[in-house]
Amino acid sequence: MGRSPCCEKSHTNKGAWTKEEDQRLINYIRLHGEGSWRSLPKAAGLLRCGKSCRLRWINYLRPDLKRGNFTEEEDEIIIKLHSLLGNKWSSIAARLSGRTDNEIKNYWNTHIKRKLISRGIDPQTHCPLDGSATSNTTKAPSLDFRNPAPPSSEKPTLLINEAGNKCMPPADSSNDTKCNSSTTEEAPPPLEQNTPRANAIDLELSIGLPSQSKFKKTASFNSSAVSKLFCDFLQPAETPSPAMPLVAWPIMCFCCQLGLQKGQLCRNCQGRTGLYRYC
DNA sequence: AAAACTATCAACCGCATGCGC
DNA sequence: AGCGCATGCGGTTGATAGTTT
């Protein structure tokens, strides 16, 4: 027996939302809170499927959304996170308060991709494009992953960015045995294809996310060297960025999950900060 | 002024995942 | 363990606004 459809399609509206529908949704969520998306449309008097309601709320109606252009700082954060996580838009969005995964995904596809290409960087691999594509006039890459990716059977090799810092390789380049300079639109196979979700992905899921149980309980990646580098990457700037207001004390070490005081080094991995929590 | 082209982004779709039974 | 349901995620589509010819 197959799964029942998420909604009775013949009785639901599709396409752009009207102001009245928006208002109904807002009013309902104000009164009852988020969740129960399947039953929400009926309860709120909306001829929409639950999924559609959820998407409309998450991506457009939520009061904490930041509208307007992305800042340069946000651009760089997105680029860095994408180099670490690949197309994990929701994880990236979790680090940029007020921005949705959909918004970041669209922004990536329409702006950042082009920006990286103009810098001579392959937006998928974050590697320099080959000589023909990298003109003399292009800016230096912001992230220069010079080390080849490891064979898929091995643990990831740490990469070096332009500042000389070691980084995790892009999550979605795990099957690339070398830094491919082509700009093919075909994305490499996802990491999960060869790795159980509970392994390598743990790192990504833990970045800057609020203390959601489903993320915390899978945080099992504990190679201290790798974790420390990850901690270093995640350290808050000396002056906290307005794009990262998730930072709130108390915090815990990302890799070891030990509680830390502000400015204190983790006694286990020597990383200073990591997993930020909401107060 | 209008047609053609391009860019943007809201919304949709299918699949994956987690959870309760 | 297996099933069904609810939710979340990422890729894609399509409407529309903006720009160019």
CSV table of C-alpha atoms (C1' of nucleotides) in Angstrom, one decimal:
chain,number,residue,atom,x,y,z
A,1,MET,CA,0.0,0.0,0.0
A,2,GLY,CA,1.5,3.3,-1.0
A,3,ARG,CA,1.8,6.4,1.0
A,4,SER,CA,-1.3,8.6,1.0
A,5,PRO,CA,-0.8,11.9,-0.7
A,6,CYS,CA,0.1,14.8,1.5
A,7,CYS,CA,-3.1,16.6,0.5
A,8,GLU,CA,-6.1,16.2,-1.7
A,9,LYS,CA,-4.7,17.9,-4.7
A,10,SER,CA,-8.0,18.6,-6.4
A,11,HIS,CA,-9.1,20.7,-3.5
A,12,THR,CA,-6.0,22.8,-2.9
A,13,ASN,CA,-4.9,26.1,-4.4
A,14,LYS,CA,-1.5,26.3,-6.0
A,15,GLY,CA,0.7,29.1,-7.1
A,16,ALA,CA,1.2,32.5,-5.6
A,17,TRP,CA,-0.3,33.2,-2.2
A,18,THR,CA,-2.9,35.9,-1.8
A,19,LYS,CA,-2.7,38.5,1.0
A,20,GLU,CA,-5.8,36.9,2.6
A,21,GLU,CA,-4.2,33.5,2.6
A,22,ASP,CA,-1.1,34.9,4.2
A,23,GLN,CA,-3.1,36.7,6.8
A,24,ARG,CA,-5.0,33.5,7.6
A,25,LEU,CA,-1.8,31.6,8.0
A,26,ILE,CA,-0.2,34.3,10.2
A,27,ASN,CA,-3.2,34.5,12.4
A,28,TYR,CA,-3.4,30.8,12.8
A,29,ILE,CA,0.2,30.4,13.7
A,30,ARG,CA,0.1,33.3,16.1
A,31,LEU,CA,-2.7,31.6,17.9
A,32,HIS,CA,-1.6,28.0,17.8
A,33,GLY,CA,2.1,28.0,16.9
A,34,GLU,CA,4.0,26.2,14.2
A,35,GLY,CA,3.7,22.5,13.6
A,36,SER,CA,1.0,20.0,12.6
A,37,TRP,CA,1.3,21.2,9.1
A,38,ARG,CA,-0.8,18.5,7.7
A,39,SER,CA,-3.8,19.5,9.7
A,40,LEU,CA,-3.1,23.2,9.7
A,41,PRO,CA,-4.7,24.1,6.4
A,42,LYS,CA,-8.1,22.8,7.3
A,43,ALA,CA,-7.9,24.2,10.8
A,44,ALA,CA,-6.9,27.6,9.4
A,45,GLY,CA,-9.4,27.5,6.7
A,46,LEU,CA,-6.9,27.4,3.9
A,47,LEU,CA,-7.2,25.5,0.7
A,48,ARG,CA,-3.6,24.7,0.6
A,49,CYS,CA,-1.6,21.6,1.3
A,50,GLY,CA,0.4,21.5,4.6
A,51,LYS,CA,3.7,21.5,2.8
A,52,SER,CA,2.8,24.7,1.0
A,53,CYS,CA,1.8,26.3,4.3
A,54,ARG,CA,5.0,25.3,5.9
A,55,LEU,CA,7.1,26.6,3.1
A,56,ARG,CA,5.2,29.9,2.9
A,57,TRP,CA,5.7,30.4,6.6
A,58,ILE,CA,9.3,29.4,6.8
A,59,ASN,CA,10.4,31.2,3.7
A,60,TYR,CA,8.3,34.3,3.6
A,61,LEU,CA,6.0,35.0,6.6
A,62,ARG,CA,8.2,34.2,9.6
A,63,PRO,CA,8.6,37.5,11.6
A,64,ASP,CA,12.3,36.9,12.2
A,65,LEU,CA,13.2,36.9,8.5
A,66,LYS,CA,15.8,39.4,7.4
A,67,ARG,CA,14.7,40.8,4.1
A,68,GLY,CA,16.9,42.7,1.7
A,69,ASN,CA,20.3,42.2,0.1
A,70,PHE,CA,23.0,40.0,1.3
A,71,THR,CA,26.0,41.8,2.7
A,72,GLU,CA,29.6,41.1,1.6
A,73,GLU,CA,30.1,39.5,5.0
A,74,GLU,CA,27.2,37.1,4.5
A,75,ASP,CA,28.5,36.3,1.0
A,76,GLU,CA,31.8,35.2,2.4
A,77,ILE,CA,30.2,33.2,5.2
A,78,ILE,CA,28.1,31.4,2.7
A,79,ILE,CA,31.1,30.7,0.4
A,80,LYS,CA,33.1,29.4,3.3
A,81,LEU,CA,30.3,27.2,4.7
A,82,HIS,CA,29.5,25.9,1.2
A,83,SER,CA,33.1,24.9,0.8
A,84,LEU,CA,32.8,22.9,4.0
A,85,LEU,CA,29.3,21.6,3.7
A,86,GLY,CA,28.4,21.5,0.0
A,87,ASN,CA,24.8,22.1,-0.9
A,88,LYS,CA,23.5,21.7,2.6
A,89,TRP,CA,21.5,24.8,2.4
A,90,SER,CA,19.6,24.3,5.6
A,91,SER,CA,22.8,23.9,7.5
A,92,ILE,CA,24.2,27.0,6.0
A,93,ALA,CA,21.0,28.8,6.7
A,94,ALA,CA,21.3,27.8,10.3
A,95,ARG,CA,24.5,29.9,10.6
A,96,LEU,CA,22.9,33.0,9.0
A,97,SER,CA,20.1,34.2,11.2
A,98,GLY,CA,17.1,35.6,9.3
A,99,ARG,CA,18.0,33.9,6.1
A,100,THR,CA,16.2,30.8,4.8
A,101,ASP,CA,17.7,27.8,3.0
A,102,ASN,CA,15.6,28.6,0.0
A,103,GLU,CA,16.9,32.2,-0.1
A,104,ILE,CA,20.5,31.1,0.3
A,105,LYS,CA,20.1,28.5,-2.4
A,106,ASN,CA,18.6,31.0,-4.8
A,107,TYR,CA,21.3,33.6,-3.9
A,108,TRP,CA,24.0,31.0,-4.4
A,109,ASN,CA,22.7,30.0,-7.8
A,110,THR,CA,22.1,33.6,-9.1
A,111,HIS,CA,24.9,35.5,-7.5
A,112,ILE,CA,27.6,33.6,-5.7
A,113,LYS,CA,28.2,31.0,-8.4
A,114,ARG,CA,28.9,33.8,-10.9
A,115,LYS,CA,31.0,35.7,-8.4
A,116,LEU,CA,33.2,32.6,-7.7
A,117,ILE,CA,33.6,31.9,-11.4
A,118,SER,CA,34.7,35.5,-12.0
A,119,ARG,CA,37.3,34.9,-9.3
A,120,GLY,CA,38.4,31.8,-11.1
A,121,ILE,CA,37.0,29.4,-8.6
A,122,ASP,CA,34.8,26.4,-9.4
A,123,PRO,CA,31.7,26.9,-7.4
A,124,GLN,CA,31.1,23.2,-6.9
A,125,THR,CA,34.6,22.2,-5.8
A,126,HIS,CA,35.9,25.5,-4.6
A,127,CYS,CA,39.0,24.7,-6.5
A,128,PRO,CA,40.7,27.1,-9.0
A,129,LEU,CA,39.4,26.7,-12.5
A,130,ASP,CA,42.0,25.7,-15.0
A,131,GLY,CA,44.4,28.3,-16.6
A,132,SER,CA,42.1,29.2,-19.5
A,133,ALA,CA,39.3,30.1,-17.2
A,134,THR,CA,41.5,31.9,-14.7
A,135,SER,CA,42.5,35.1,-16.3
A,136,ASN,CA,45.3,37.2,-15.1
A,137,THR,CA,42.8,39.9,-14.1
A,138,THR,CA,40.7,37.7,-11.8
A,139,LYS,CA,41.0,38.1,-8.1
A,140,ALA,CA,42.8,35.5,-6.0
A,141,PRO,CA,40.6,32.8,-4.8
A,142,SER,CA,39.2,33.3,-1.4
A,143,LEU,CA,39.5,29.6,-0.7
A,144,ASP,CA,42.2,27.7,-2.3
A,145,PHE,CA,41.8,24.0,-1.8
A,146,ARG,CA,45.2,22.9,-3.1
A,147,ASN,CA,45.3,19.5,-1.7
A,148,PRO,CA,43.7,16.7,-3.7
A,149,ALA,CA,40.7,15.2,-2.2
A,150,PRO,CA,41.4,11.8,-0.6
A,151,PRO,CA,40.3,8.5,-2.1
A,152,SER,CA,36.7,7.9,-1.1
A,153,SER,CA,37.6,5.0,1.2
A,154,GLU,CA,39.9,7.1,3.3
A,155,LYS,CA,39.1,9.7,5.9
A,156,PRO,CA,39.0,13.2,4.6
A,157,THR,CA,42.3,15.0,4.2
A,158,LEU,CA,42.4,18.5,5.6
A,159,LEU,CA,42.7,21.2,3.0
A,160,ILE,CA,44.5,24.4,3.1
A,161,ASN,CA,42.8,27.7,2.4
A,162,GLU,CA,44.5,30.9,1.3
A,163,ALA,CA,45.1,32.0,4.8
A,164,GLY,CA,47.0,28.9,5.4
A,165,ASN,CA,44.3,27.5,7.6
A,166,LYS,CA,43.4,23.9,7.4
A,167,CYS,CA,39.8,23.1,6.5
A,168,MET,CA,37.6,20.2,5.9
A,169,PRO,CA,37.1,19.4,2.2
A,170,PRO,CA,33.8,20.2,0.5
A,171,ALA,CA,31.3,17.6,1.6
A,172,ASP,CA,30.1,16.9,-1.8
A,173,SER,CA,33.5,16.4,-3.3
A,174,SER,CA,34.1,13.2,-1.5
A,175,ASN,CA,34.0,11.2,-4.6
A,176,ASP,CA,36.3,13.4,-6.6
A,177,THR,CA,39.7,11.9,-6.6
A,178,LYS,CA,41.3,15.1,-7.8
A,179,CYS,CA,40.4,18.7,-7.9
A,180,ASN,CA,38.5,18.9,-11.1
A,181,SER,CA,38.7,22.1,-12.9
A,182,SER,CA,35.7,21.6,-15.1
A,183,THR,CA,32.6,23.7,-14.5
A,184,THR,CA,30.2,20.9,-15.1
A,185,GLU,CA,26.8,21.5,-13.7
A,186,GLU,CA,26.6,17.9,-12.7
A,187,ALA,CA,27.0,17.8,-8.9
A,188,PRO,CA,29.2,15.1,-7.5
A,189,PRO,CA,27.4,12.3,-5.7
A,190,PRO,CA,26.4,13.2,-2.2
A,191,LEU,CA,28.6,12.2,0.7
A,192,GLU,CA,25.9,10.0,2.2
A,193,GLN,CA,26.2,7.7,-0.8
A,194,ASN,CA,29.3,6.1,0.6
A,195,THR,CA,29.1,7.1,4.2
A,196,PRO,CA,26.5,6.5,6.8
A,197,ARG,CA,24.8,9.7,7.6
A,198,ALA,CA,25.8,9.4,11.2
A,199,ASN,CA,29.5,9.7,10.5
A,200,ALA,CA,31.0,12.5,8.4
A,201,ILE,CA,27.8,14.5,8.2
A,202,ASP,CA,27.8,14.9,12.0
A,203,LEU,CA,30.3,17.7,11.6
A,204,GLU,CA,28.0,19.6,9.3
A,205,LEU,CA,24.9,19.1,11.3
A,206,SER,CA,26.5,20.5,14.4
A,207,ILE,CA,27.7,23.8,13.0
A,208,GLY,CA,26.2,26.7,14.8
A,209,LEU,CA,22.9,25.1,15.2
A,210,PRO,CA,20.7,25.6,18.2
A,211,SER,CA,20.7,22.7,20.6
A,212,GLN,CA,18.3,20.6,18.7
A,213,SER,CA,18.3,17.1,20.0
A,214,LYS,CA,18.4,15.4,16.7
A,215,PHE,CA,21.7,17.2,15.9
A,216,LYS,CA,23.3,16.8,19.3
A,217,LYS,CA,22.7,13.1,19.6
A,218,THR,CA,24.6,12.3,16.4
A,219,ALA,CA,27.7,14.4,17.2
A,220,SER,CA,30.0,11.5,17.3
A,221,PHE,CA,32.9,12.6,15.1
A,222,ASN,CA,35.7,12.9,17.5
A,223,SER,CA,39.0,13.0,15.7
A,224,SER,CA,40.6,15.7,17.9
A,225,ALA,CA,42.8,17.1,15.2
A,226,VAL,CA,40.0,17.5,12.7
A,227,SER,CA,37.7,18.7,15.4
A,228,LYS,CA,40.1,21.3,16.6
A,229,LEU,CA,40.5,22.8,13.2
A,230,PHE,CA,36.8,22.8,12.8
A,231,CYS,CA,36.5,24.6,16.1
A,232,ASP,CA,39.0,27.1,14.9
A,233,PHE,CA,37.0,27.8,11.9
A,234,LEU,CA,33.9,28.3,14.0
A,235,GLN,CA,35.4,30.6,16.5
A,236,PRO,CA,33.5,33.8,16.7
A,237,ALA,CA,35.3,36.9,15.3
A,238,GLU,CA,36.8,39.2,17.9
A,239,THR,CA,33.9,41.6,17.2
A,240,PRO,CA,30.9,39.4,16.7
A,241,SER,CA,29.5,39.5,13.2
A,242,PRO,CA,26.0,40.9,12.9
A,243,ALA,CA,25.4,38.0,10.5
A,244,MET,CA,26.1,35.5,13.3
A,245,PRO,CA,23.9,36.5,16.2
A,246,LEU,CA,23.5,32.9,17.2
A,247,VAL,CA,26.5,33.3,19.4
A,248,ALA,CA,25.2,33.2,22.9
A,249,TRP,CA,26.8,32.1,26.1
A,250,PRO,CA,27.1,29.5,27.6
A,251,ILE,CA,28.7,27.6,24.8
A,252,MET,CA,30.2,24.2,24.4
A,253,CYS,CA,33.1,22.9,22.5
A,254,PHE,CA,31.9,21.7,19.1
A,255,CYS,CA,33.9,18.5,19.1
A,256,CYS,CA,34.2,17.5,22.7
A,257,GLN,CA,30.9,19.0,23.9
A,258,LEU,CA,32.5,20.3,27.1
A,259,GLY,CA,31.0,23.4,28.5
A,260,LEU,CA,33.3,26.4,28.1
A,261,GLN,CA,33.5,29.9,29.6
A,262,LYS,CA,33.9,32.8,27.3
A,263,GLY,CA,37.5,32.8,26.0
A,264,GLN,CA,38.4,29.5,27.6
A,265,LEU,CA,40.2,26.9,25.7
A,266,CYS,CA,38.7,23.4,25.6
A,267,ARG,CA,40.9,21.3,27.8
A,268,ASN,CA,40.4,18.3,25.6
A,269,CYS,CA,41.1,19.6,22.0
A,270,GLN,CA,42.3,23.1,22.8
A,271,GLY,CA,39.6,24.5,20.6
A,272,ARG,CA,38.1,27.7,22.0
A,273,THR,CA,34.5,27.5,21.0
A,274,GLY,CA,32.2,25.6,18.8
A,275,LEU,CA,28.6,24.7,19.3
A,276,TYR,CA,26.7,27.8,20.1
A,277,ARG,CA,23.5,27.6,21.9
A,278,TYR,CA,20.5,29.8,22.1
A,279,CYS,CA,20.0,31.1,25.5
B,1,DA,C1',6.9,51.0,-28.2
B,2,DA,C1',7.3,46.3,-28.4
B,3,DA,C1',9.5,42.0,-28.7
B,4,DA,C1',13.1,39.2,-27.1
B,5,DC,C1',16.1,38.0,-23.7
B,6,DT,C1',17.7,37.5,-18.9
B,7,DA,C1',17.6,37.5,-13.9
B,8,DT,C1',15.3,36.6,-9.8
B,9,DC,C1',12.9,34.1,-6.4
B,10,DA,C1',8.5,32.0,-4.6
B,11,DA,C1',6.6,27.8,-4.9
B,12,DC,C1',6.4,23.0,-6.2
B,13,DC,C1',7.9,18.2,-6.3
B,14,DG,C1',9.9,14.0,-5.0
B,15,DC,C1',12.6,11.8,-1.9
B,16,DA,C1',14.9,11.1,2.7
B,17,DT,C1',14.6,10.9,7.5
B,18,DG,C1',12.7,10.4,12.1
B,19,DC,C1',9.3,8.8,15.0
B,20,DG,C1',5.5,6.3,17.0
B,21,DC,C1',2.9,2.2,16.8
C,1,DA,C1',11.5,-5.2,12.2
C,2,DG,C1',8.3,-3.1,9.4
C,3,DC,C1',4.9,0.2,8.3
C,4,DG,C1',2.7,4.7,7.9
C,5,DC,C1',2.7,9.4,8.9
C,6,DA,C1',4.7,14.1,9.4
C,7,DT,C1',8.2,16.9,8.5
C,8,DG,C1',12.4,18.6,6.3
C,9,DC,C1',15.6,19.0,2.5
C,10,DG,C1',17.5,20.0,-2.0
C,11,DG,C1',16.6,20.3,-7.0
C,12,DT,C1',13.8,22.3,-10.3
C,13,DT,C1',10.2,25.0,-12.4
C,14,DG,C1',7.6,28.9,-13.8
C,15,DA,C1',5.8,33.6,-13.2
C,16,DT,C1',7.2,38.0,-13.4
C,17,DA,C1',10.1,42.0,-13.3
C,18,DG,C1',13.9,44.2,-15.4
C,19,DT,C1',17.0,45.0,-19.3
C,20,DT,C1',18.4,45.0,-24.0
C,21,DT,C1',17.8,45.2,-28.8
